[in-house]
Amino acid sequence: INAEYGHKHHSSFTMSDAILQKLVDRLESVAARLEKVEGKIGGAGGAGGASGGDESGESVTAFDAIVSEHVGAWVDLSNKLGGETAEIAPLFKAAIDELRGVLVGATAAAKPDAAGMQAFVKPLADAMGVVTEYRNSHRGSKEWDHLSTVSEGVAAFGWVCVEPAPGPFATNTRAGAEFYSNKLLRAYKGKDETQVGWANHFTGFLKDMEAYIKAHHRTGLVFSGSGAAKSAAAAAAPAAAAAKTGPPPPPPKGSIAAAGKAAGSASGKPSTAALGGALFAELNQGGKVTSHLKKVTRDMQTHKNKALRAGGMVKAAPEKKVTKHRGIPSGTAKGPVLEGNKWVLEFLVDGGTVEIEPDIKHSIYIYGCVNTTVIVKSKVNQAQIDSSKKVSLVVQNVLATVDVVNSQSTNLQVLGKSPTISVEKCSGANIYLSKDGLATEIITAKSDAVNVAVPAGTDGDFKEAPVAEQFITRVQDDGSLKTEPVDHSD
């Protein structure tokens, strides 16, 4: 939803005429489809439910168990708190339904190629984007910590696209959600149990999902069928085409009650669930709400597309201004764009997940980005994260080095090998190595809270250890200096 909502009160929900009309137009365009495929996408069926998967499989029932334990109670507490917290809850629930749909669909499908996978998870990515956009459109809200907890937490659903270790990815994103939920716990512990329960149920769901991933999808989303992976939109398209039913007459312009009726609300005043449900259904049809899971295809690469060679540069997505973050440079969003032999991503804020498939001679440069995940799908020469915050980088094999400079809360996972990883002037960096990459040399300077995780055993778990921050220097008999890390166990 690339627009900002108007002024909001806890007791009412108002929008500007421009935003309202856009919403009404979008709801009209899917009203016919909603009537025809409601039975297929209703409840918690999600994408996979519409694709004919096995909803009684162990993987699906185990997921349903953790949803039942936490999400229902969390939604009830959200409604009790009211305001924007109550409004974002059904959007998060819609994303959970889409995640469940992916799990169900995977039981009936064979593992797709990269393009097929992107189409398969698109409804999920769009639903995640709705949550993020809602948070971003309410900057300055008194409920910012609540909205940010949800927005950071929904990013964990991206584990379905991560291989071979989706568990650590989910753990990393949970840390972002807990940054905000811990603020709520400190503020309300012993004062408001509703607030405390709200935060604990949310993070409890994320923690249980990590255990679920380790138990059922340890090395990546498991596809156990033989059919083609299809999203709900693809599965419902034939039925919608056969019906050939036109949309209902448009409601009066500026009427939020009419918008609620178009969404299927029984009353004149739309409920948040009705509004969120209508948007969720419309998003399944493939509306361009978010740029999550952007795929850099061959036709966007100058060395593969002759038509682009004359310009020497792949055209970037339309430019947009971003919000400033303290300590992080700001500018016009750019990329991913190939400039010479360098893939450049600059000033992406809440950029979701970006996938790049470079040549071995290419390098990756990430600058001024915030809350963005970059997945490099093939071997690359070198990668660098500079002046960024809460950026996650997943690389395969690196020929030279991975450099992290002037950045905060960085996550780096090397699935293959990298000779050297350099961390300089950083606060907070988690480095995940593979079994093949244990010979990597890690160089740190002027950095704190740097942790290195290495595989432990054969079950996919990681063992984490901190990099030394405190040192002791002694003068030797010959006048030279000898410096060693401080051992606090002595």
PDB file of N, CA and C in Angstrom, residues 2-58:
ATOM      1  N   ASN A   2       1.210   1.744  -1.191  1.00  0.00           N
ATOM      2  CA  ASN A   2       2.216   2.785  -1.274  1.00  0.00           C
ATOM      3  C   ASN A   2       1.592   4.154  -1.108  1.00  0.00           C
ATOM      4  N   ALA A   3       0.979   4.370   0.013  1.00  0.00           N
ATOM      5  CA  ALA A   3       0.408   5.669   0.363  1.00  0.00           C
ATOM      6  C   ALA A   3       0.316   5.758   1.850  1.00  0.00           C
ATOM      7  N   GLU A   4       0.204   6.952   2.370  1.00  0.00           N
ATOM      8  CA  GLU A   4       0.108   7.119   3.817  1.00  0.00           C
ATOM      9  C   GLU A   4      -1.344   7.357   4.211  1.00  0.00           C
ATOM     10  N   TYR A   5      -1.744   6.713   5.270  1.00  0.00           N
ATOM     11  CA  TYR A   5      -3.080   6.925   5.784  1.00  0.00           C
ATOM     12  C   TYR A   5      -3.180   8.316   6.382  1.00  0.00           C
ATOM     13  N   GLY A   6      -4.397   8.810   6.453  1.00  0.00           N
ATOM     14  CA  GLY A   6      -4.635  10.100   7.062  1.00  0.00           C
ATOM     15  C   GLY A   6      -4.605  10.019   8.561  1.00  0.00           C
ATOM     16  N   HIS A   7      -5.020  11.107   9.215  1.00  0.00           N
ATOM     17  CA  HIS A   7      -5.019  11.151  10.682  1.00  0.00           C
ATOM     18  C   HIS A   7      -5.937  10.078  11.232  1.00  0.00           C
ATOM     19  N   LYS A   8      -5.515   9.434  12.321  1.00  0.00           N
ATOM     20  CA  LYS A   8      -6.261   8.319  12.881  1.00  0.00           C
ATOM     21  C   LYS A   8      -6.553   8.559  14.341  1.00  0.00           C
ATOM     22  N   HIS A   9      -7.740   8.113  14.792  1.00  0.00           N
ATOM     23  CA  HIS A   9      -8.117   8.105  16.187  1.00  0.00           C
ATOM     24  C   HIS A   9      -8.366   6.677  16.600  1.00  0.00           C
ATOM     25  N   HIS A  10      -8.212   6.368  17.888  1.00  0.00           N
ATOM     26  CA  HIS A  10      -8.475   5.017  18.368  1.00  0.00           C
ATOM     27  C   HIS A  10      -9.946   4.643  18.187  1.00  0.00           C
ATOM     28  N   SER A  11     -10.839   5.627  18.197  1.00  0.00           N
ATOM     29  CA  SER A  11     -12.260   5.319  18.146  1.00  0.00           C
ATOM     30  C   SER A  11     -12.806   5.263  16.730  1.00  0.00           C
ATOM     31  N   SER A  12     -12.050   5.672  15.717  1.00  0.00           N
ATOM     32  CA  SER A  12     -12.550   5.667  14.347  1.00  0.00           C
ATOM     33  C   SER A  12     -11.399   5.470  13.392  1.00  0.00           C
ATOM     34  N   PHE A  13     -11.714   5.162  12.135  1.00  0.00           N
ATOM     35  CA  PHE A  13     -10.703   4.875  11.119  1.00  0.00           C
ATOM     36  C   PHE A  13     -11.026   5.752   9.913  1.00  0.00           C
ATOM     37  N   THR A  14     -10.187   6.767   9.641  1.00  0.00           N
ATOM     38  CA  THR A  14     -10.458   7.696   8.566  1.00  0.00           C
ATOM     39  C   THR A  14      -9.317   7.702   7.583  1.00  0.00           C
ATOM     40  N   MET A  15      -9.618   8.058   6.330  1.00  0.00           N
ATOM     41  CA  MET A  15      -8.613   8.116   5.281  1.00  0.00           C
ATOM     42  C   MET A  15      -8.846   9.379   4.447  1.00  0.00           C
ATOM     43  N   SER A  16      -7.810   9.797   3.709  1.00  0.00           N
ATOM     44  CA  SER A  16      -7.983  10.871   2.745  1.00  0.00           C
ATOM     45  C   SER A  16      -8.783  10.336   1.568  1.00  0.00           C
ATOM     46  N   ASP A  17      -9.420  11.245   0.802  1.00  0.00           N
ATOM     47  CA  ASP A  17     -10.237  10.821  -0.332  1.00  0.00           C
ATOM     48  C   ASP A  17      -9.412  10.084  -1.373  1.00  0.00           C
ATOM     49  N   ALA A  18      -8.181  10.537  -1.610  1.00  0.00           N
ATOM     50  CA  ALA A  18      -7.345   9.907  -2.636  1.00  0.00           C
ATOM     51  C   ALA A  18      -7.025   8.468  -2.282  1.00  0.00           C
ATOM     52  N   ILE A  19      -6.660   8.261  -1.016  1.00  0.00           N
ATOM     53  CA  ILE A  19      -6.323   6.899  -0.576  1.00  0.00           C
ATOM     54  C   ILE A  19      -7.564   6.025  -0.596  1.00  0.00           C
ATOM     55  N   LEU A  20      -8.676   6.581  -0.125  1.00  0.00           N
ATOM     56  CA  LEU A  20      -9.926   5.821  -0.089  1.00  0.00           C
ATOM     57  C   LEU A  20     -10.326   5.387  -1.487  1.00  0.00           C
ATOM     58  N   GLN A  21     -10.249   6.317  -2.461  1.00  0.00           N
ATOM     59  CA  GLN A  21     -10.663   5.967  -3.805  1.00  0.00           C
ATOM     60  C   GLN A  21      -9.789   4.876  -4.389  1.00  0.00           C
ATOM     61  N   LYS A  22      -8.478   4.938  -4.113  1.00  0.00           N
ATOM     62  CA  LYS A  22      -7.565   3.899  -4.595  1.00  0.00           C
ATOM     63  C   LYS A  22      -7.948   2.550  -4.006  1.00  0.00           C
ATOM     64  N   LEU A  23      -8.252   2.548  -2.709  1.00  0.00           N
ATOM     65  CA  LEU A  23      -8.646   1.298  -2.061  1.00  0.00           C
ATOM     66  C   LEU A  23      -9.945   0.767  -2.640  1.00  0.00           C
ATOM     67  N   VAL A  24     -10.918   1.653  -2.838  1.00  0.00           N
ATOM     68  CA  VAL A  24     -12.210   1.243  -3.391  1.00  0.00           C
ATOM     69  C   VAL A  24     -12.033   0.653  -4.778  1.00  0.00           C
ATOM     70  N   ASP A  25     -11.211   1.314  -5.619  1.00  0.00           N
ATOM     71  CA  ASP A  25     -10.993   0.813  -6.976  1.00  0.00           C
ATOM     72  C   ASP A  25     -10.385  -0.576  -6.958  1.00  0.00           C
ATOM     73  N   ARG A  26      -9.422  -0.782  -6.040  1.00  0.00           N
ATOM     74  CA  ARG A  26      -8.770  -2.084  -5.971  1.00  0.00           C
ATOM     75  C   ARG A  26      -9.735  -3.164  -5.470  1.00  0.00           C
ATOM     76  N   LEU A  27     -10.578  -2.805  -4.526  1.00  0.00           N
ATOM     77  CA  LEU A  27     -11.541  -3.776  -4.014  1.00  0.00           C
ATOM     78  C   LEU A  27     -12.574  -4.141  -5.075  1.00  0.00           C
ATOM     79  N   GLU A  28     -12.980  -3.169  -5.884  1.00  0.00           N
ATOM     80  CA  GLU A  28     -13.934  -3.456  -6.957  1.00  0.00           C
ATOM     81  C   GLU A  28     -13.353  -4.459  -7.937  1.00  0.00           C
ATOM     82  N   SER A  29     -12.073  -4.309  -8.234  1.00  0.00           N
ATOM     83  CA  SER A  29     -11.449  -5.154  -9.254  1.00  0.00           C
ATOM     84  C   SER A  29     -11.375  -6.610  -8.860  1.00  0.00           C
ATOM     85  N   VAL A  30     -11.507  -6.905  -7.569  1.00  0.00           N
ATOM     86  CA  VAL A  30     -11.414  -8.301  -7.134  1.00  0.00           C
ATOM     87  C   VAL A  30     -12.708  -8.833  -6.519  1.00  0.00           C
ATOM     88  N   ALA A  31     -13.749  -8.045  -6.523  1.00  0.00           N
ATOM     89  CA  ALA A  31     -14.985  -8.482  -5.881  1.00  0.00           C
ATOM     90  C   ALA A  31     -15.510  -9.772  -6.512  1.00  0.00           C
ATOM     91  N   ALA A  32     -15.485  -9.834  -7.854  1.00  0.00           N
ATOM     92  CA  ALA A  32     -15.993 -11.036  -8.527  1.00  0.00           C
ATOM     93  C   ALA A  32     -15.158 -12.248  -8.172  1.00  0.00           C
ATOM     94  N   ARG A  33     -13.845 -12.054  -8.133  1.00  0.00           N
ATOM     95  CA  ARG A  33     -12.970 -13.178  -7.813  1.00  0.00           C
ATOM     96  C   ARG A  33     -13.192 -13.670  -6.387  1.00  0.00           C
ATOM     97  N   LEU A  34     -13.408 -12.741  -5.477  1.00  0.00           N
ATOM     98  CA  LEU A  34     -13.663 -13.123  -4.090  1.00  0.00           C
ATOM     99  C   LEU A  34     -14.877 -14.042  -3.987  1.00  0.00           C
ATOM    100  N   GLU A  35     -15.943 -13.722  -4.758  1.00  0.00           N
ATOM    101  CA  GLU A  35     -17.150 -14.524  -4.685  1.00  0.00           C
ATOM    102  C   GLU A  35     -16.917 -15.935  -5.213  1.00  0.00           C
ATOM    103  N   LYS A  36     -16.055 -16.078  -6.241  1.00  0.00           N
ATOM    104  CA  LYS A  36     -15.871 -17.368  -6.887  1.00  0.00           C
ATOM    105  C   LYS A  36     -14.878 -18.267  -6.177  1.00  0.00           C
ATOM    106  N   VAL A  37     -13.869 -17.675  -5.540  1.00  0.00           N
ATOM    107  CA  VAL A  37     -12.815 -18.504  -4.949  1.00  0.00           C
ATOM    108  C   VAL A  37     -12.794 -18.426  -3.436  1.00  0.00           C
ATOM    109  N   GLU A  38     -13.826 -17.854  -2.845  1.00  0.00           N
ATOM    110  CA  GLU A  38     -13.864 -17.701  -1.390  1.00  0.00           C
ATOM    111  C   GLU A  38     -13.706 -19.049  -0.703  1.00  0.00           C
ATOM    112  N   GLY A  39     -14.352 -20.063  -1.256  1.00  0.00           N
ATOM    113  CA  GLY A  39     -14.260 -21.382  -0.635  1.00  0.00           C
ATOM    114  C   GLY A  39     -12.870 -21.955  -0.680  1.00  0.00           C
ATOM    115  N   LYS A  40     -12.081 -21.525  -1.688  1.00  0.00           N
ATOM    116  CA  LYS A  40     -10.739 -22.087  -1.826  1.00  0.00           C
ATOM    117  C   LYS A  40      -9.719 -21.383  -0.962  1.00  0.00           C
ATOM    118  N   ILE A  41      -9.924 -20.077  -0.733  1.00  0.00           N
ATOM    119  CA  ILE A  41      -8.913 -19.356   0.034  1.00  0.00           C
ATOM    120  C   ILE A  41      -9.393 -18.980   1.416  1.00  0.00           C
ATOM    121  N   GLY A  42     -10.581 -19.400   1.778  1.00  0.00           N
ATOM    122  CA  GLY A  42     -11.120 -19.037   3.083  1.00  0.00           C
ATOM    123  C   GLY A  42     -10.376 -19.702   4.206  1.00  0.00           C
ATOM    124  N   GLY A  43     -10.614 -19.213   5.432  1.00  0.00           N
ATOM    125  CA  GLY A  43      -9.978 -19.782   6.622  1.00  0.00           C
ATOM    126  C   GLY A  43      -8.492 -19.656   6.540  1.00  0.00           C
ATOM    127  N   ALA A  44      -7.786 -20.724   6.891  1.00  0.00           N
ATOM    128  CA  ALA A  44      -6.330 -20.689   6.898  1.00  0.00           C
ATOM    129  C   ALA A  44      -5.757 -21.448   5.732  1.00  0.00           C
ATOM    130  N   GLY A  45      -6.535 -21.628   4.645  1.00  0.00           N
ATOM    131  CA  GLY A  45      -6.067 -22.417   3.519  1.00  0.00           C
ATOM    132  C   GLY A  45      -4.882 -21.808   2.849  1.00  0.00           C
ATOM    133  N   GLY A  46      -4.899 -20.488   2.621  1.00  0.00           N
ATOM    134  CA  GLY A  46      -3.776 -19.810   2.018  1.00  0.00           C
ATOM    135  C   GLY A  46      -3.485 -20.327   0.628  1.00  0.00           C
ATOM    136  N   ALA A  47      -2.271 -20.016   0.171  1.00  0.00           N
ATOM    137  CA  ALA A  47      -1.875 -20.362  -1.180  1.00  0.00           C
ATOM    138  C   ALA A  47      -1.902 -21.844  -1.409  1.00  0.00           C
ATOM    139  N   GLY A  48      -1.324 -22.585  -0.495  1.00  0.00           N
ATOM    140  CA  GLY A  48      -1.263 -24.023  -0.689  1.00  0.00           C
ATOM    141  C   GLY A  48      -2.616 -24.669  -0.664  1.00  0.00           C
ATOM    142  N   GLY A  49      -3.526 -24.168   0.160  1.00  0.00           N
ATOM    143  CA  GLY A  49      -4.846 -24.747   0.214  1.00  0.00           C
ATOM    144  C   GLY A  49      -5.538 -24.688  -1.126  1.00  0.00           C
ATOM    145  N   ALA A  50      -5.309 -23.597  -1.854  1.00  0.00           N
ATOM    146  CA  ALA A  50      -5.910 -23.472  -3.165  1.00  0.00           C
ATOM    147  C   ALA A  50      -5.202 -24.330  -4.176  1.00  0.00           C
ATOM    148  N   SER A  51      -4.021 -24.826  -3.869  1.00  0.00           N
ATOM    149  CA  SER A  51      -3.241 -25.600  -4.815  1.00  0.00           C
ATOM    150  C   SER A  51      -3.412 -27.092  -4.609  1.00  0.00           C
ATOM    151  N   GLY A  52      -4.265 -27.535  -3.687  1.00  0.00           N
ATOM    152  CA  GLY A  52      -4.560 -28.949  -3.522  1.00  0.00           C
ATOM    153  C   GLY A  52      -3.539 -29.724  -2.747  1.00  0.00           C
ATOM    154  N   GLY A  53      -2.905 -29.133  -1.752  1.00  0.00           N
ATOM    155  CA  GLY A  53      -1.913 -29.848  -0.952  1.00  0.00           C
ATOM    156  C   GLY A  53      -2.557 -30.664   0.155  1.00  0.00           C
ATOM    157  N   ASP A  54      -1.720 -31.338   0.924  1.00  0.00           N
ATOM    158  CA  ASP A  54      -2.173 -32.196   2.017  1.00  0.00           C
ATOM    159  C   ASP A  54      -2.189 -31.407   3.318  1.00  0.00           C
ATOM    160  N   GLU A  55      -3.382 -31.014   3.770  1.00  0.00           N
ATOM    161  CA  GLU A  55      -3.504 -30.228   4.988  1.00  0.00           C
ATOM    162  C   GLU A  55      -3.408 -31.082   6.241  1.00  0.00           C
ATOM    163  N   SER A  56      -3.394 -32.401   6.080  1.00  0.00           N
ATOM    164  CA  SER A  56      -3.300 -33.281   7.243  1.00  0.00           C
ATOM    165  C   SER A  56      -1.882 -33.805   7.460  1.00  0.00           C
ATOM    166  N   GLY A  57      -0.954 -33.354   6.631  1.00  0.00           N
ATOM    167  CA  GLY A  57       0.429 -33.801   6.768  1.00  0.00           C
ATOM    168  C   GLY A  57       1.054 -33.331   8.068  1.00  0.00           C
ATOM    169  N   GLU A  58       2.093 -34.031   8.511  1.00  0.00           N
ATOM    170  CA  GLU A  58       2.733 -33.713   9.785  1.00  0.00           C
ATOM    171  C   GLU A  58       3.292 -32.304   9.801  1.00  0.00           C
TER     172      GLU A  58
END
